Amino acid sequence: MTDRRIDSARGGGVDYITVEESPRFRELKKRQRSFIFPLAVAFLVWYFVYVLLSSFAPTFMAQPVFGAVTVGLLFGLGQFVTTFAITMGYVAYANRRLDPIAEELRDELERTERGTK
């Protein structure tokens, strides 16, 4: 078995394994995952509820809400609305909580790469 650190910092380069194991990088991953995983689970539950209702409760999904618009149609459109809302929420969260840490790490890596720590 070979050591993953061999050749990682040859010629003054960046040791990416060390960066990946650093507390700041771990914090970045923790923040990202703490946002993504709960929302992914919530969205998948919402999606499967929609699919299951359309398969096993067709009379409920076919109930008219107003005019020709049914509960199923509103749930289907709600999938699109939810997708856009999650995307906008993630962008706002990333801009506020993830990007500052990512910029710090990038700046540090660029300084190391240039050799001007």
PDB file of N, CA, C and O in Angstrom, residues 33-94:
ATOM      1  N   ARG A  33     -23.240  19.986   4.383  1.00  0.00           N
ATOM      2  CA  ARG A  33     -24.038  18.776   4.584  1.00  0.00           C
ATOM      3  C   ARG A  33     -25.214  19.015   5.517  1.00  0.00           C
ATOM      4  O   ARG A  33     -26.274  18.415   5.339  1.00  0.00           O
ATOM      5  N   SER A  34     -25.033  19.895   6.502  1.00  0.00           N
ATOM      6  CA  SER A  34     -26.139  20.152   7.428  1.00  0.00           C
ATOM      7  C   SER A  34     -27.296  20.870   6.737  1.00  0.00           C
ATOM      8  O   SER A  34     -28.424  20.832   7.215  1.00  0.00           O
ATOM      9  N   PHE A  35     -27.029  21.505   5.622  1.00  0.00           N
ATOM     10  CA  PHE A  35     -28.092  22.134   4.847  1.00  0.00           C
ATOM     11  C   PHE A  35     -28.661  21.161   3.815  1.00  0.00           C
ATOM     12  O   PHE A  35     -29.873  21.030   3.670  1.00  0.00           O
ATOM     13  N   ILE A  36     -27.778  20.482   3.111  1.00  0.00           N
ATOM     14  CA  ILE A  36     -28.196  19.659   1.976  1.00  0.00           C
ATOM     15  C   ILE A  36     -28.963  18.411   2.389  1.00  0.00           C
ATOM     16  O   ILE A  36     -30.031  18.122   1.841  1.00  0.00           O
ATOM     17  N   PHE A  37     -28.438  17.657   3.343  1.00  0.00           N
ATOM     18  CA  PHE A  37     -29.060  16.373   3.668  1.00  0.00           C
ATOM     19  C   PHE A  37     -30.495  16.509   4.194  1.00  0.00           C
ATOM     20  O   PHE A  37     -31.379  15.797   3.721  1.00  0.00           O
ATOM     21  N   PRO A  38     -30.767  17.381   5.157  1.00  0.00           N
ATOM     22  CA  PRO A  38     -32.167  17.489   5.610  1.00  0.00           C
ATOM     23  C   PRO A  38     -33.123  17.933   4.498  1.00  0.00           C
ATOM     24  O   PRO A  38     -34.234  17.405   4.394  1.00  0.00           O
ATOM     25  N   LEU A  39     -32.685  18.874   3.669  1.00  0.00           N
ATOM     26  CA  LEU A  39     -33.568  19.314   2.587  1.00  0.00           C
ATOM     27  C   LEU A  39     -33.754  18.230   1.531  1.00  0.00           C
ATOM     28  O   LEU A  39     -34.842  18.093   0.973  1.00  0.00           O
ATOM     29  N   ALA A  40     -32.707  17.466   1.263  1.00  0.00           N
ATOM     30  CA  ALA A  40     -32.839  16.373   0.297  1.00  0.00           C
ATOM     31  C   ALA A  40     -33.826  15.338   0.805  1.00  0.00           C
ATOM     32  O   ALA A  40     -34.687  14.860   0.051  1.00  0.00           O
ATOM     33  N   VAL A  41     -33.735  14.994   2.075  1.00  0.00           N
ATOM     34  CA  VAL A  41     -34.666  14.022   2.655  1.00  0.00           C
ATOM     35  C   VAL A  41     -36.091  14.571   2.606  1.00  0.00           C
ATOM     36  O   VAL A  41     -37.031  13.871   2.198  1.00  0.00           O
ATOM     37  N   ALA A  42     -36.265  15.825   3.009  1.00  0.00           N
ATOM     38  CA  ALA A  42     -37.601  16.428   3.002  1.00  0.00           C
ATOM     39  C   ALA A  42     -38.182  16.460   1.592  1.00  0.00           C
ATOM     40  O   ALA A  42     -39.368  16.133   1.391  1.00  0.00           O
ATOM     41  N   PHE A  43     -37.362  16.829   0.613  1.00  0.00           N
ATOM     42  CA  PHE A  43     -37.862  16.877  -0.750  1.00  0.00           C
ATOM     43  C   PHE A  43     -38.225  15.486  -1.255  1.00  0.00           C
ATOM     44  O   PHE A  43     -39.248  15.304  -1.926  1.00  0.00           O
ATOM     45  N   LEU A  44     -37.396  14.491  -0.963  1.00  0.00           N
ATOM     46  CA  LEU A  44     -37.696  13.132  -1.419  1.00  0.00           C
ATOM     47  C   LEU A  44     -38.983  12.605  -0.771  1.00  0.00           C
ATOM     48  O   LEU A  44     -39.779  11.934  -1.444  1.00  0.00           O
ATOM     49  N   VAL A  45     -39.185  12.899   0.488  1.00  0.00           N
ATOM     50  CA  VAL A  45     -40.435  12.495   1.144  1.00  0.00           C
ATOM     51  C   VAL A  45     -41.616  13.160   0.445  1.00  0.00           C
ATOM     52  O   VAL A  45     -42.612  12.506   0.108  1.00  0.00           O
ATOM     53  N   TRP A  46     -41.516  14.451   0.200  1.00  0.00           N
ATOM     54  CA  TRP A  46     -42.565  15.207  -0.498  1.00  0.00           C
ATOM     55  C   TRP A  46     -42.817  14.615  -1.880  1.00  0.00           C
ATOM     56  O   TRP A  46     -43.960  14.435  -2.298  1.00  0.00           O
ATOM     57  N   TYR A  47     -41.753  14.292  -2.597  1.00  0.00           N
ATOM     58  CA  TYR A  47     -41.887  13.720  -3.939  1.00  0.00           C
ATOM     59  C   TYR A  47     -42.580  12.356  -3.886  1.00  0.00           C
ATOM     60  O   TYR A  47     -43.504  12.081  -4.657  1.00  0.00           O
ATOM     61  N   PHE A  48     -42.132  11.484  -2.962  1.00  0.00           N
ATOM     62  CA  PHE A  48     -42.723  10.154  -2.888  1.00  0.00           C
ATOM     63  C   PHE A  48     -44.162  10.187  -2.384  1.00  0.00           C
ATOM     64  O   PHE A  48     -44.974   9.346  -2.785  1.00  0.00           O
ATOM     65  N   VAL A  49     -44.488  11.140  -1.539  1.00  0.00           N
ATOM     66  CA  VAL A  49     -45.889  11.306  -1.137  1.00  0.00           C
ATOM     67  C   VAL A  49     -46.734  11.628  -2.369  1.00  0.00           C
ATOM     68  O   VAL A  49     -47.813  11.054  -2.573  1.00  0.00           O
ATOM     69  N   TYR A  50     -46.223  12.511  -3.213  1.00  0.00           N
ATOM     70  CA  TYR A  50     -46.924  12.862  -4.457  1.00  0.00           C
ATOM     71  C   TYR A  50     -47.103  11.636  -5.358  1.00  0.00           C
ATOM     72  O   TYR A  50     -48.207  11.370  -5.854  1.00  0.00           O
ATOM     73  N   VAL A  51     -46.033  10.873  -5.547  1.00  0.00           N
ATOM     74  CA  VAL A  51     -46.097   9.692  -6.403  1.00  0.00           C
ATOM     75  C   VAL A  51     -47.050   8.645  -5.814  1.00  0.00           C
ATOM     76  O   VAL A  51     -47.883   8.062  -6.528  1.00  0.00           O
ATOM     77  N   LEU A  52     -46.921   8.405  -4.516  1.00  0.00           N
ATOM     78  CA  LEU A  52     -47.782   7.402  -3.883  1.00  0.00           C
ATOM     79  C   LEU A  52     -49.259   7.817  -3.904  1.00  0.00           C
ATOM     80  O   LEU A  52     -50.138   6.974  -4.144  1.00  0.00           O
ATOM     81  N   LEU A  53     -49.517   9.079  -3.653  1.00  0.00           N
ATOM     82  CA  LEU A  53     -50.907   9.550  -3.716  1.00  0.00           C
ATOM     83  C   LEU A  53     -51.474   9.407  -5.126  1.00  0.00           C
ATOM     84  O   LEU A  53     -52.625   9.013  -5.302  1.00  0.00           O
ATOM     85  N   SER A  54     -50.652   9.729  -6.123  1.00  0.00           N
ATOM     86  CA  SER A  54     -51.154   9.606  -7.490  1.00  0.00           C
ATOM     87  C   SER A  54     -51.388   8.151  -7.877  1.00  0.00           C
ATOM     88  O   SER A  54     -52.265   7.860  -8.692  1.00  0.00           O
ATOM     89  N   SER A  55     -50.658   7.231  -7.263  1.00  0.00           N
ATOM     90  CA  SER A  55     -50.833   5.811  -7.568  1.00  0.00           C
ATOM     91  C   SER A  55     -51.941   5.159  -6.755  1.00  0.00           C
ATOM     92  O   SER A  55     -52.690   4.327  -7.272  1.00  0.00           O
ATOM     93  N   PHE A  56     -52.026   5.505  -5.460  1.00  0.00           N
ATOM     94  CA  PHE A  56     -52.927   4.784  -4.566  1.00  0.00           C
ATOM     95  C   PHE A  56     -54.142   5.591  -4.098  1.00  0.00           C
ATOM     96  O   PHE A  56     -55.013   5.045  -3.433  1.00  0.00           O
ATOM     97  N   ALA A  57     -54.182   6.877  -4.433  1.00  0.00           N
ATOM     98  CA  ALA A  57     -55.341   7.690  -4.066  1.00  0.00           C
ATOM     99  C   ALA A  57     -55.775   8.554  -5.247  1.00  0.00           C
ATOM    100  O   ALA A  57     -55.819   9.779  -5.167  1.00  0.00           O
ATOM    101  N   PRO A  58     -56.087   7.907  -6.372  1.00  0.00           N
ATOM    102  CA  PRO A  58     -56.423   8.679  -7.570  1.00  0.00           C
ATOM    103  C   PRO A  58     -57.685   9.532  -7.411  1.00  0.00           C
ATOM    104  O   PRO A  58     -57.780  10.604  -8.006  1.00  0.00           O
ATOM    105  N   THR A  59     -58.624   9.076  -6.606  1.00  0.00           N
ATOM    106  CA  THR A  59     -59.839   9.885  -6.436  1.00  0.00           C
ATOM    107  C   THR A  59     -59.529  11.165  -5.668  1.00  0.00           C
ATOM    108  O   THR A  59     -60.080  12.220  -5.975  1.00  0.00           O
ATOM    109  N   PHE A  60     -58.637  11.064  -4.679  1.00  0.00           N
ATOM    110  CA  PHE A  60     -58.226  12.271  -3.952  1.00  0.00           C
ATOM    111  C   PHE A  60     -57.485  13.230  -4.883  1.00  0.00           C
ATOM    112  O   PHE A  60     -57.751  14.433  -4.891  1.00  0.00           O
ATOM    113  N   MET A  61     -56.583  12.702  -5.684  1.00  0.00           N
ATOM    114  CA  MET A  61     -55.793  13.543  -6.580  1.00  0.00           C
ATOM    115  C   MET A  61     -56.650  14.127  -7.706  1.00  0.00           C
ATOM    116  O   MET A  61     -56.296  15.164  -8.269  1.00  0.00           O
ATOM    117  N   ALA A  62     -57.756  13.484  -8.012  1.00  0.00           N
ATOM    118  CA  ALA A  62     -58.624  13.955  -9.093  1.00  0.00           C
ATOM    119  C   ALA A  62     -59.680  14.953  -8.622  1.00  0.00           C
ATOM    120  O   ALA A  62     -60.435  15.482  -9.443  1.00  0.00           O
ATOM    121  N   GLN A  63     -59.727  15.229  -7.327  1.00  0.00           N
ATOM    122  CA  GLN A  63     -60.724  16.180  -6.829  1.00  0.00           C
ATOM    123  C   GLN A  63     -60.452  17.571  -7.389  1.00  0.00           C
ATOM    124  O   GLN A  63     -59.335  18.073  -7.306  1.00  0.00           O
ATOM    125  N   PRO A  64     -61.491  18.177  -7.939  1.00  0.00           N
ATOM    126  CA  PRO A  64     -61.300  19.530  -8.460  1.00  0.00           C
ATOM    127  C   PRO A  64     -61.165  20.543  -7.318  1.00  0.00           C
ATOM    128  O   PRO A  64     -61.844  20.452  -6.304  1.00  0.00           O
ATOM    129  N   VAL A  65     -60.256  21.474  -7.499  1.00  0.00           N
ATOM    130  CA  VAL A  65     -60.070  22.548  -6.526  1.00  0.00           C
ATOM    131  C   VAL A  65     -60.843  23.767  -7.005  1.00  0.00           C
ATOM    132  O   VAL A  65     -61.615  24.354  -6.260  1.00  0.00           O
ATOM    133  N   PHE A  66     -60.600  24.141  -8.251  1.00  0.00           N
ATOM    134  CA  PHE A  66     -61.398  25.183  -8.911  1.00  0.00           C
ATOM    135  C   PHE A  66     -61.289  24.954 -10.406  1.00  0.00           C
ATOM    136  O   PHE A  66     -60.220  24.712 -10.938  1.00  0.00           O
ATOM    137  N   GLY A  67     -62.417  24.965 -11.051  1.00  0.00           N
ATOM    138  CA  GLY A  67     -62.459  24.708 -12.492  1.00  0.00           C
ATOM    139  C   GLY A  67     -61.899  23.329 -12.809  1.00  0.00           C
ATOM    140  O   GLY A  67     -62.272  22.339 -12.204  1.00  0.00           O
ATOM    141  N   ALA A  68     -60.980  23.292 -13.782  1.00  0.00           N
ATOM    142  CA  ALA A  68     -60.365  22.029 -14.192  1.00  0.00           C
ATOM    143  C   ALA A  68     -59.086  21.735 -13.416  1.00  0.00           C
ATOM    144  O   ALA A  68     -58.397  20.756 -13.693  1.00  0.00           O
ATOM    145  N   VAL A  69     -58.764  22.554 -12.434  1.00  0.00           N
ATOM    146  CA  VAL A  69     -57.541  22.370 -11.649  1.00  0.00           C
ATOM    147  C   VAL A  69     -57.832  21.390 -10.513  1.00  0.00           C
ATOM    148  O   VAL A  69     -58.740  21.582  -9.715  1.00  0.00           O
ATOM    149  N   THR A  70     -57.024  20.321 -10.464  1.00  0.00           N
ATOM    150  CA  THR A  70     -57.233  19.274  -9.460  1.00  0.00           C
ATOM    151  C   THR A  70     -56.142  19.329  -8.384  1.00  0.00           C
ATOM    152  O   THR A  70     -55.127  20.027  -8.542  1.00  0.00           O
ATOM    153  N   VAL A  71     -56.368  18.560  -7.332  1.00  0.00           N
ATOM    154  CA  VAL A  71     -55.364  18.454  -6.259  1.00  0.00           C
ATOM    155  C   VAL A  71     -54.057  17.912  -6.829  1.00  0.00           C
ATOM    156  O   VAL A  71     -52.969  18.406  -6.510  1.00  0.00           O
ATOM    157  N   GLY A  72     -54.139  16.915  -7.689  1.00  0.00           N
ATOM    158  CA  GLY A  72     -52.933  16.327  -8.302  1.00  0.00           C
ATOM    159  C   GLY A  72     -52.145  17.339  -9.109  1.00  0.00           C
ATOM    160  O   GLY A  72     -50.915  17.356  -9.063  1.00  0.00           O
ATOM    161  N   LEU A  73     -52.842  18.176  -9.845  1.00  0.00           N
ATOM    162  CA  LEU A  73     -52.166  19.209 -10.624  1.00  0.00           C
ATOM    163  C   LEU A  73     -51.456  20.206  -9.712  1.00  0.00           C
ATOM    164  O   LEU A  73     -50.310  20.582  -9.960  1.00  0.00           O
ATOM    165  N   LEU A  74     -52.118  20.594  -8.624  1.00  0.00           N
ATOM    166  CA  LEU A  74     -51.484  21.518  -7.676  1.00  0.00           C
ATOM    167  C   LEU A  74     -50.269  20.882  -7.005  1.00  0.00           C
ATOM    168  O   LEU A  74     -49.237  21.543  -6.829  1.00  0.00           O
ATOM    169  N   PHE A  75     -50.379  19.595  -6.657  1.00  0.00           N
ATOM    170  CA  PHE A  75     -49.226  18.901  -6.073  1.00  0.00           C
ATOM    171  C   PHE A  75     -48.075  18.824  -7.083  1.00  0.00           C
ATOM    172  O   PHE A  75     -46.910  18.996  -6.722  1.00  0.00           O
ATOM    173  N   GLY A  76     -48.406  18.540  -8.332  1.00  0.00           N
ATOM    174  CA  GLY A  76     -47.374  18.474  -9.375  1.00  0.00           C
ATOM    175  C   GLY A  76     -46.679  19.802  -9.575  1.00  0.00           C
ATOM    176  O   GLY A  76     -45.453  19.875  -9.678  1.00  0.00           O
ATOM    177  N   LEU A  77     -47.460  20.878  -9.639  1.00  0.00           N
ATOM    178  CA  LEU A  77     -46.863  22.209  -9.761  1.00  0.00           C
ATOM    179  C   LEU A  77     -46.072  22.568  -8.502  1.00  0.00           C
ATOM    180  O   LEU A  77     -45.049  23.257  -8.576  1.00  0.00           O
ATOM    181  N   GLY A  78     -46.540  22.059  -7.366  1.00  0.00           N
ATOM    182  CA  GLY A  78     -45.814  22.280  -6.113  1.00  0.00           C
ATOM    183  C   GLY A  78     -44.425  21.670  -6.133  1.00  0.00           C
ATOM    184  O   GLY A  78     -43.502  22.178  -5.482  1.00  0.00           O
ATOM    185  N   GLN A  79     -44.245  20.601  -6.898  1.00  0.00           N
ATOM    186  CA  GLN A  79     -42.911  20.010  -7.034  1.00  0.00           C
ATOM    187  C   GLN A  79     -41.942  21.004  -7.674  1.00  0.00           C
ATOM    188  O   GLN A  79     -40.809  21.156  -7.233  1.00  0.00           O
ATOM    189  N   PHE A  80     -42.408  21.693  -8.708  1.00  0.00           N
ATOM    190  CA  PHE A  80     -41.561  22.695  -9.359  1.00  0.00           C
ATOM    191  C   PHE A  80     -41.275  23.868  -8.433  1.00  0.00           C
ATOM    192  O   PHE A  80     -40.143  24.346  -8.337  1.00  0.00           O
ATOM    193  N   VAL A  81     -42.302  24.330  -7.756  1.00  0.00           N
ATOM    194  CA  VAL A  81     -42.137  25.451  -6.831  1.00  0.00           C
ATOM    195  C   VAL A  81     -41.145  25.083  -5.727  1.00  0.00           C
ATOM    196  O   VAL A  81     -40.256  25.872  -5.378  1.00  0.00           O
ATOM    197  N   THR A  82     -41.287  23.876  -5.192  1.00  0.00           N
ATOM    198  CA  THR A  82     -40.379  23.422  -4.144  1.00  0.00           C
ATOM    199  C   THR A  82     -38.940  23.353  -4.649  1.00  0.00           C
ATOM    200  O   THR A  82     -38.003  23.747  -3.944  1.00  0.00           O
ATOM    201  N   THR A  83     -38.751  22.852  -5.857  1.00  0.00           N
ATOM    202  CA  THR A  83     -37.406  22.760  -6.429  1.00  0.00           C
ATOM    203  C   THR A  83     -36.764  24.137  -6.530  1.00  0.00           C
ATOM    204  O   THR A  83     -35.605  24.330  -6.147  1.00  0.00           O
ATOM    205  N   PHE A  84     -37.506  25.111  -7.043  1.00  0.00           N
ATOM    206  CA  PHE A  84     -36.968  26.466  -7.161  1.00  0.00           C
ATOM    207  C   PHE A  84     -36.715  27.086  -5.789  1.00  0.00           C
ATOM    208  O   PHE A  84     -35.711  27.771  -5.582  1.00  0.00           O
ATOM    209  N   ALA A  85     -37.602  26.844  -4.842  1.00  0.00           N
ATOM    210  CA  ALA A  85     -37.423  27.393  -3.489  1.00  0.00           C
ATOM    211  C   ALA A  85     -36.183  26.810  -2.820  1.00  0.00           C
ATOM    212  O   ALA A  85     -35.407  27.543  -2.181  1.00  0.00           O
ATOM    213  N   ILE A  86     -35.971  25.518  -2.969  1.00  0.00           N
ATOM    214  CA  ILE A  86     -34.780  24.890  -2.394  1.00  0.00           C
ATOM    215  C   ILE A  86     -33.521  25.451  -3.053  1.00  0.00           C
ATOM    216  O   ILE A  86     -32.529  25.743  -2.370  1.00  0.00           O
ATOM    217  N   THR A  87     -33.554  25.615  -4.350  1.00  0.00           N
ATOM    218  CA  THR A  87     -32.393  26.166  -5.058  1.00  0.00           C
ATOM    219  C   THR A  87     -32.083  27.581  -4.584  1.00  0.00           C
ATOM    220  O   THR A  87     -30.930  27.906  -4.285  1.00  0.00           O
ATOM    221  N   MET A  88     -33.106  28.414  -4.497  1.00  0.00           N
ATOM    222  CA  MET A  88     -32.885  29.792  -4.044  1.00  0.00           C
ATOM    223  C   MET A  88     -32.409  29.816  -2.596  1.00  0.00           C
ATOM    224  O   MET A  88     -31.529  30.600  -2.239  1.00  0.00           O
ATOM    225  N   GLY A  89     -32.964  28.946  -1.766  1.00  0.00           N
ATOM    226  CA  GLY A  89     -32.529  28.872  -0.374  1.00  0.00           C
ATOM    227  C   GLY A  89     -31.088  28.430  -0.256  1.00  0.00           C
ATOM    228  O   GLY A  89     -30.320  28.975   0.548  1.00  0.00           O
ATOM    229  N   TYR A  90     -30.691  27.455  -1.076  1.00  0.00           N
ATOM    230  CA  TYR A  90     -29.299  26.990  -1.031  1.00  0.00           C
ATOM    231  C   TYR A  90     -28.344  28.080  -1.501  1.00  0.00           C
ATOM    232  O   TYR A  90     -27.282  28.269  -0.909  1.00  0.00           O
ATOM    233  N   VAL A  91     -28.694  28.777  -2.551  1.00  0.00           N
ATOM    234  CA  VAL A  91     -27.830  29.858  -3.048  1.00  0.00           C
ATOM    235  C   VAL A  91     -27.645  30.928  -1.971  1.00  0.00           C
ATOM    236  O   VAL A  91     -26.526  31.390  -1.719  1.00  0.00           O
ATOM    237  N   ALA A  92     -28.728  31.309  -1.320  1.00  0.00           N
ATOM    238  CA  ALA A  92     -28.632  32.310  -0.254  1.00  0.00           C
ATOM    239  C   ALA A  92     -27.780  31.788   0.902  1.00  0.00           C
ATOM    240  O   ALA A  92     -26.921  32.508   1.437  1.00  0.00           O
ATOM    241  N   TYR A  93     -27.992  30.531   1.287  1.00  0.00           N
ATOM    242  CA  TYR A  93     -27.216  29.933   2.372  1.00  0.00           C
ATOM    243  C   TYR A  93     -25.738  29.851   1.997  1.00  0.00           C
ATOM    244  O   TYR A  93     -24.866  30.176   2.807  1.00  0.00           O
ATOM    245  N   ALA A  94     -25.458  29.406   0.780  1.00  0.00           N
ATOM    246  CA  ALA A  94     -24.073  29.284   0.337  1.00  0.00           C
ATOM    247  C   ALA A  94     -23.392  30.648   0.298  1.00  0.00           C
ATOM    248  O   ALA A  94     -22.237  30.780   0.723  1.00  0.00           O
TER     249      ALA A  94
END
